[in-house]
Short mmCIF file of C-alpha atoms and ligand atoms in Angstrom, two decimals:
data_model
loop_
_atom_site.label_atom_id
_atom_site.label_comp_id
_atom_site.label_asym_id
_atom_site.label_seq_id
_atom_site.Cartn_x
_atom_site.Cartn_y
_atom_site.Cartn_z
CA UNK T 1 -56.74 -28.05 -25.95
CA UNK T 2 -57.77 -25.06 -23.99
CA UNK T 3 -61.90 -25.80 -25.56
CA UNK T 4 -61.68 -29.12 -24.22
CA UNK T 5 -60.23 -28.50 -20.91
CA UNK T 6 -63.26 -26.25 -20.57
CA UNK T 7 -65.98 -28.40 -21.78
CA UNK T 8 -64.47 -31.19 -19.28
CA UNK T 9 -64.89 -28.34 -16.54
CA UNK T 10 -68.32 -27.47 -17.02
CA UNK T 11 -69.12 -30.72 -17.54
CA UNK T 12 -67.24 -31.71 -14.17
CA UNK T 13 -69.20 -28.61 -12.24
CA UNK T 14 -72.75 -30.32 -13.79
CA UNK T 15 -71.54 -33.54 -12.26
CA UNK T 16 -70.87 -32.22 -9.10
CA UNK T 17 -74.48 -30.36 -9.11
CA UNK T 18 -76.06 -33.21 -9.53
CA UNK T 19 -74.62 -35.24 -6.84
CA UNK T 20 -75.78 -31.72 -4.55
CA UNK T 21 -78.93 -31.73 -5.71
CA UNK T 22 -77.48 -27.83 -7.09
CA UNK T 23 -78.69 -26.46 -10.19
CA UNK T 24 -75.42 -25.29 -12.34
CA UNK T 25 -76.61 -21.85 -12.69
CA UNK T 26 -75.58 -21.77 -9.16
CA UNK T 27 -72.08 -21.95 -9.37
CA UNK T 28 -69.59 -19.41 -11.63
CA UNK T 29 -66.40 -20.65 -13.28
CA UNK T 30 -63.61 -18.04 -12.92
CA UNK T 31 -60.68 -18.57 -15.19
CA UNK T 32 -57.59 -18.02 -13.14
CA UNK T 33 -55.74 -17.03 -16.32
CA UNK T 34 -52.45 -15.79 -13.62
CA UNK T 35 -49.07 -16.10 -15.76
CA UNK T 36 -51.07 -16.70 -18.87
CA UNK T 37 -50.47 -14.51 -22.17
CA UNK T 38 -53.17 -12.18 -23.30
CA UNK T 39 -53.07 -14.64 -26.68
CA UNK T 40 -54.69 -17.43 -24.47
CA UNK T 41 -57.18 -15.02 -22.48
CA UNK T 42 -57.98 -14.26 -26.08
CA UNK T 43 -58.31 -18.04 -26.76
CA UNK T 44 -60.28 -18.48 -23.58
CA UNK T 45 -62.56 -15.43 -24.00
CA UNK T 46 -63.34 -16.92 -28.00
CA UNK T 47 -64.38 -20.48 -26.23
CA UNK T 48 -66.78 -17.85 -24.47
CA UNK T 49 -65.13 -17.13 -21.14
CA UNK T 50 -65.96 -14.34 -20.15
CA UNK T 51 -65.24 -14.01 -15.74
CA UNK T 52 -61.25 -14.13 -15.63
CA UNK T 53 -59.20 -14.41 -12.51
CA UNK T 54 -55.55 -13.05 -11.69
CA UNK T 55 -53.99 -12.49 -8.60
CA UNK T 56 -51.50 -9.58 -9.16
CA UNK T 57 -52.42 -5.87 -9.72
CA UNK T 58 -49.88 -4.81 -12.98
CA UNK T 59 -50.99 -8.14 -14.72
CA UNK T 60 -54.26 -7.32 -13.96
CA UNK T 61 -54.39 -3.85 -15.04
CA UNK T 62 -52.52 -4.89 -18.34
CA UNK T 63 -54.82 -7.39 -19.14
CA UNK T 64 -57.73 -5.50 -18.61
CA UNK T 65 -56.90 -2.97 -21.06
CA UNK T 66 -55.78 -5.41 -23.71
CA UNK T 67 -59.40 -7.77 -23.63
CA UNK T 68 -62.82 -7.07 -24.69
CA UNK T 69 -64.57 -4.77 -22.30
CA UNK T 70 -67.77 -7.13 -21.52
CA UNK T 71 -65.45 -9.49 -19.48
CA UNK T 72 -65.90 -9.42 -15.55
CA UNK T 73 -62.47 -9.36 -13.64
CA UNK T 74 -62.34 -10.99 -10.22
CA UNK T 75 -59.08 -10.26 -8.19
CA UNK T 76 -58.32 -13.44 -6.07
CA UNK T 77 -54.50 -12.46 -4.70
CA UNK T 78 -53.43 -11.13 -2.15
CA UNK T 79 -54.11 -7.44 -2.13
CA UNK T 80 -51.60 -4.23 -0.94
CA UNK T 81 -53.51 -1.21 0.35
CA UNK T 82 -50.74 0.94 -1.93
CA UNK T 83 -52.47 -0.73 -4.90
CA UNK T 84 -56.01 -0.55 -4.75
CA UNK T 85 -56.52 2.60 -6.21
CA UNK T 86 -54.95 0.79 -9.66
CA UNK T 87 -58.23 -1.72 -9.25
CA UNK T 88 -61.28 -0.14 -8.10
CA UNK T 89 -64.01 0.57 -9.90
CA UNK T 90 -62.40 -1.95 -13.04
CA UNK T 91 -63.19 -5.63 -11.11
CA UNK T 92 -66.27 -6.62 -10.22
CA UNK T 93 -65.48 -8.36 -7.23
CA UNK T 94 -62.06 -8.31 -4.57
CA UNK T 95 -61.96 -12.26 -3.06
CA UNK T 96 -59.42 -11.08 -0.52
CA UNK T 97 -60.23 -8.81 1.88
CA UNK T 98 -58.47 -9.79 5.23
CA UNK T 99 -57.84 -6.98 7.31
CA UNK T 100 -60.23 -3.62 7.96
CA UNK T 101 -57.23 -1.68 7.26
CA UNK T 102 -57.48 -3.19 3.62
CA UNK T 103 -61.35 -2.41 3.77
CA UNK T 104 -60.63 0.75 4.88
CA UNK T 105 -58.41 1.53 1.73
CA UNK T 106 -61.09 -0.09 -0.22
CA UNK T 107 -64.03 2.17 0.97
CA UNK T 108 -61.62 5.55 -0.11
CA UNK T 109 -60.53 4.60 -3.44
CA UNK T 110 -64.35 3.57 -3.79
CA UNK T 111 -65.96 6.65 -2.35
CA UNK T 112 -63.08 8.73 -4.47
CA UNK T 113 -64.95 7.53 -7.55
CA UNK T 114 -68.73 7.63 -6.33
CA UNK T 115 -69.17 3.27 -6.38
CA UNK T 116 -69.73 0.61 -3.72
CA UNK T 117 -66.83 -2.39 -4.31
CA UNK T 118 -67.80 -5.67 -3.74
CA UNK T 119 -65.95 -7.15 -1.84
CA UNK T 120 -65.34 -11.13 -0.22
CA UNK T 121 -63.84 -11.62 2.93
CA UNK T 122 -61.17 -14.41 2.84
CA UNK T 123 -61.28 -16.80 5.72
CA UNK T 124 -57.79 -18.88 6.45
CA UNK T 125 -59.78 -22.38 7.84
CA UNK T 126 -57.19 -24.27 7.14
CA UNK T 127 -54.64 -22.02 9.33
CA UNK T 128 -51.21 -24.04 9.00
CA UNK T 129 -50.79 -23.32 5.11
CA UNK T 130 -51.98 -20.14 4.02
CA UNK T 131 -50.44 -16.42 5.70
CA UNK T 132 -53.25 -14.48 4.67
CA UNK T 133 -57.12 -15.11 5.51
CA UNK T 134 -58.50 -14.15 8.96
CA UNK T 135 -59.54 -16.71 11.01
CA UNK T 136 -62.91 -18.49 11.50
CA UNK T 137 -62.77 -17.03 14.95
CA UNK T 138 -62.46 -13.56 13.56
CA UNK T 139 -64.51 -13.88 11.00
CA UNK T 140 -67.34 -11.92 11.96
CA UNK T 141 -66.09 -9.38 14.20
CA UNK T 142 -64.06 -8.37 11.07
CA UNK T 143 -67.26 -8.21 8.92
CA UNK T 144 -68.84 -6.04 11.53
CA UNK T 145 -66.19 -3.65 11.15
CA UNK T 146 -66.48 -3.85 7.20
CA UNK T 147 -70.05 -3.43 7.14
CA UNK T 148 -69.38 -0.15 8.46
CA UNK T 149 -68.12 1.04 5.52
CA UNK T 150 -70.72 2.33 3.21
CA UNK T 151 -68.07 2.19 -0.03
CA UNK T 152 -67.74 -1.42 0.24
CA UNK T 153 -70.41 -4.19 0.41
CA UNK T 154 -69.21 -7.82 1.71
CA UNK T 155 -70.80 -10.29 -0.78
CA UNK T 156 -69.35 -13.57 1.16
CA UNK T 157 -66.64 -15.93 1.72
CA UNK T 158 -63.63 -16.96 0.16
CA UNK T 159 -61.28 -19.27 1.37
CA UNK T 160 -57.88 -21.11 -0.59
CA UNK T 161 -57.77 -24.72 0.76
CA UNK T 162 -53.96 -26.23 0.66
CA UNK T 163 -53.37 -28.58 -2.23
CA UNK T 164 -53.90 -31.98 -1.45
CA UNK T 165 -53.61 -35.08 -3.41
CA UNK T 166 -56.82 -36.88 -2.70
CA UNK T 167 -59.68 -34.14 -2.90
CA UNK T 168 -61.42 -35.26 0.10
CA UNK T 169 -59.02 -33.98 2.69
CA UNK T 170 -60.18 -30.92 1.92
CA UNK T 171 -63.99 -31.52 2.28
CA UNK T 172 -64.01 -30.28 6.19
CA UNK T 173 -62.75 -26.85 5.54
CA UNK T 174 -65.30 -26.47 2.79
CA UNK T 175 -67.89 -27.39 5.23
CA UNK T 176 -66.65 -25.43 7.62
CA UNK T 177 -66.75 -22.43 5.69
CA UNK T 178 -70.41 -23.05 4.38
CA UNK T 179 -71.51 -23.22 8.33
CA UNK T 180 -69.66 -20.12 8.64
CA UNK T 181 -71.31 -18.04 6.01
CA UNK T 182 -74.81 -19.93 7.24
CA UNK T 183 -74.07 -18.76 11.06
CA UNK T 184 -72.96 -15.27 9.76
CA UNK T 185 -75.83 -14.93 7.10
CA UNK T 186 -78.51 -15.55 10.47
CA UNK T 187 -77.19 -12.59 11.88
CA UNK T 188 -78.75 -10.66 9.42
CA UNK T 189 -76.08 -7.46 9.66
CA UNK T 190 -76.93 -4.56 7.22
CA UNK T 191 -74.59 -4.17 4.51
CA UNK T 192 -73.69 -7.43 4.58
CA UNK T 193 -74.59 -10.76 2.16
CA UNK T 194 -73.53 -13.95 2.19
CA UNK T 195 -74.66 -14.85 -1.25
CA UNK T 196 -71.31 -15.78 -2.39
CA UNK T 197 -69.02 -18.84 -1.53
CA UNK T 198 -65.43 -18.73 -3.32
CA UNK T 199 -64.23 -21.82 -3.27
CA UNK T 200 -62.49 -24.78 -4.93
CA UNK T 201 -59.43 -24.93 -7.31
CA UNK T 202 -58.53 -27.32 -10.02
CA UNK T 203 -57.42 -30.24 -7.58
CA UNK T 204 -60.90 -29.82 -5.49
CA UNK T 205 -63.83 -28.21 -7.05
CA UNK T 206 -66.09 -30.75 -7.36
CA UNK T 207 -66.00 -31.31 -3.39
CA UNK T 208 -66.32 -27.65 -3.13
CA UNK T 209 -69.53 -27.50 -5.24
CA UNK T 210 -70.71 -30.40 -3.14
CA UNK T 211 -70.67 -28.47 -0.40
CA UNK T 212 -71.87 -25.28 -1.35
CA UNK T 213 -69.63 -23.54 -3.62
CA UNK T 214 -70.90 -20.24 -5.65
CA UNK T 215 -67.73 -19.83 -7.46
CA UNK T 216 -65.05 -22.01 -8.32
CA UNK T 217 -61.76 -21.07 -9.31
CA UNK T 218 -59.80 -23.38 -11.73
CA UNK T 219 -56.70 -21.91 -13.52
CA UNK T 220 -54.64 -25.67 -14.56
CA UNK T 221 -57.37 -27.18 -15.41
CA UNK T 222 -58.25 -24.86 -18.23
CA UNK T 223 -54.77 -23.52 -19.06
CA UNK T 224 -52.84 -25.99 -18.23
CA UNK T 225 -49.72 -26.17 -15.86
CA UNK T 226 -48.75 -22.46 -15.18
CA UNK T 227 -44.97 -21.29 -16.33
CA UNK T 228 -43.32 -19.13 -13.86
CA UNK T 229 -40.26 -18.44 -16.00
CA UNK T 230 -41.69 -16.91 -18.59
CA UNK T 231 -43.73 -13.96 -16.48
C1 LIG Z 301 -53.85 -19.78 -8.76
C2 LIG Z 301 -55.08 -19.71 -7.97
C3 LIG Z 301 -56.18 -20.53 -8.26
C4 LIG Z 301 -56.18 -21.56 -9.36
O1 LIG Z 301 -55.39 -22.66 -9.04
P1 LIG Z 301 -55.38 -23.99 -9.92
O2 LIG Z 301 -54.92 -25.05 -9.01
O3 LIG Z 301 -54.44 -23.74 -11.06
O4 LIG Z 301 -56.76 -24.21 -10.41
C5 LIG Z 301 -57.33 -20.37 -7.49
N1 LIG Z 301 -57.40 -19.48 -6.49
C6 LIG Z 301 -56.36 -18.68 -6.19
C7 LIG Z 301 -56.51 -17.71 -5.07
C8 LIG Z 301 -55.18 -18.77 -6.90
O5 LIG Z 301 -54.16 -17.96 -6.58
#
């Protein structure tokens, strides 16, 4: 049951916290409700969810309008300049900002409407499995660029680790990320905070916490396996 799934995933993230030596405040618990029927958002937002995640724009947009208005919408897919303008201004944060041209979309639809977008900049660590992210090496030549921009703010990090059966294998590329927003944050660049760390899925979000996760992202283990054929 969706309740229980969620109790077992706070409880998890409190687990993890305590192993850190985090406090749970710390860390956020987006709801990556992708392919899911408003009905269960519904369900999920009644358990007291209230920070969703989806990855496509149209599901988004529909799901937006059909849910309470005091939930906070994070988009964590892969983003088309052609459709930011159906976003801004109604998520409170973009996880996947990989290219300046992207940014630079960002900053118009944001500046069209008089707001600053929050954005993440997604970093591809693990390089042989993902096709978007920009490298660690570009990392913060791209975030110069962004920081440019006075319609969007970069708030962090985000990076999607591959799936993996034992959790572990992916502890390196958490780490590596964490030194990366540490090296970045010393560099003090105006405009720019690294207060945020998006990382960690169902398969590896206690690891993630351990090393320094802000926000996890777990859509299975709260929904339950996801059901392409029916979106
Ligand atoms: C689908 C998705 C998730 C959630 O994955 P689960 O393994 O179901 O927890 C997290 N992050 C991104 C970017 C996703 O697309």
């Amino acid at each position: 049951m969706l309740k229980d799934n969620l109790s077992r995933v706070y409880e998890n993230i409190k687990i993890a916290c305590e192993k850190a030596g985090r406090d749970p405040s710390e860390v956020t618990l987006i709801a990556v409700s992708k392919t899911k029927p408003i009905e269960t958002l519904k369900e999920a937002y009644d358990a007291g969810t209230r920070v969703f995640g989806e990855n496509k724009v149209q599901e988004l947009d529909k799901k937006i309008d059909a849910l309470p208005k005091d939930i906070s919408w994070h988009m964590i897919g892969h983003l088309q300049r052609n459709k930011v303008k159906y976003i801004a201004g109604r998520v409170s944060l973009i996880h996947s900002v990989d290219s300046y041209r992207l940014a630079e979309e960002i900053n118009i639809q944001a500046k069209k409407r008089g707001i600053v977008i929050p954005v993440l900049i997604e970093v591809n660590v693990a390089e042989e499995d993902s096709k978007f992210g920009v490298s660690v090496e570009d990392t913060e030549e791209l975030i110069r660029q962004v920081a440019e921009l006075d319609g969007v703010k970069v708030m962090g990090l985000m990076t999607i680790a591959p799936y993996v059966v034992d959790s572990e294998e992916n502890r390196w590329i958490f780490h590596k990320i964490k030194d990366l927003s540490i090296d970045i944050a010393a560099k003090n660049i105006d405009n720019v905070s690294m207060d945020i760390l998006s990382m960690g899925m169902t398969g590896d979000y206690m690891v993630a916490i351990e090393e320094g996760a802000t926000m996890v992202r777990v859509g299975t283990g709260i929904f339950g396996e996801r059901d392409y054929g029916h979106i």
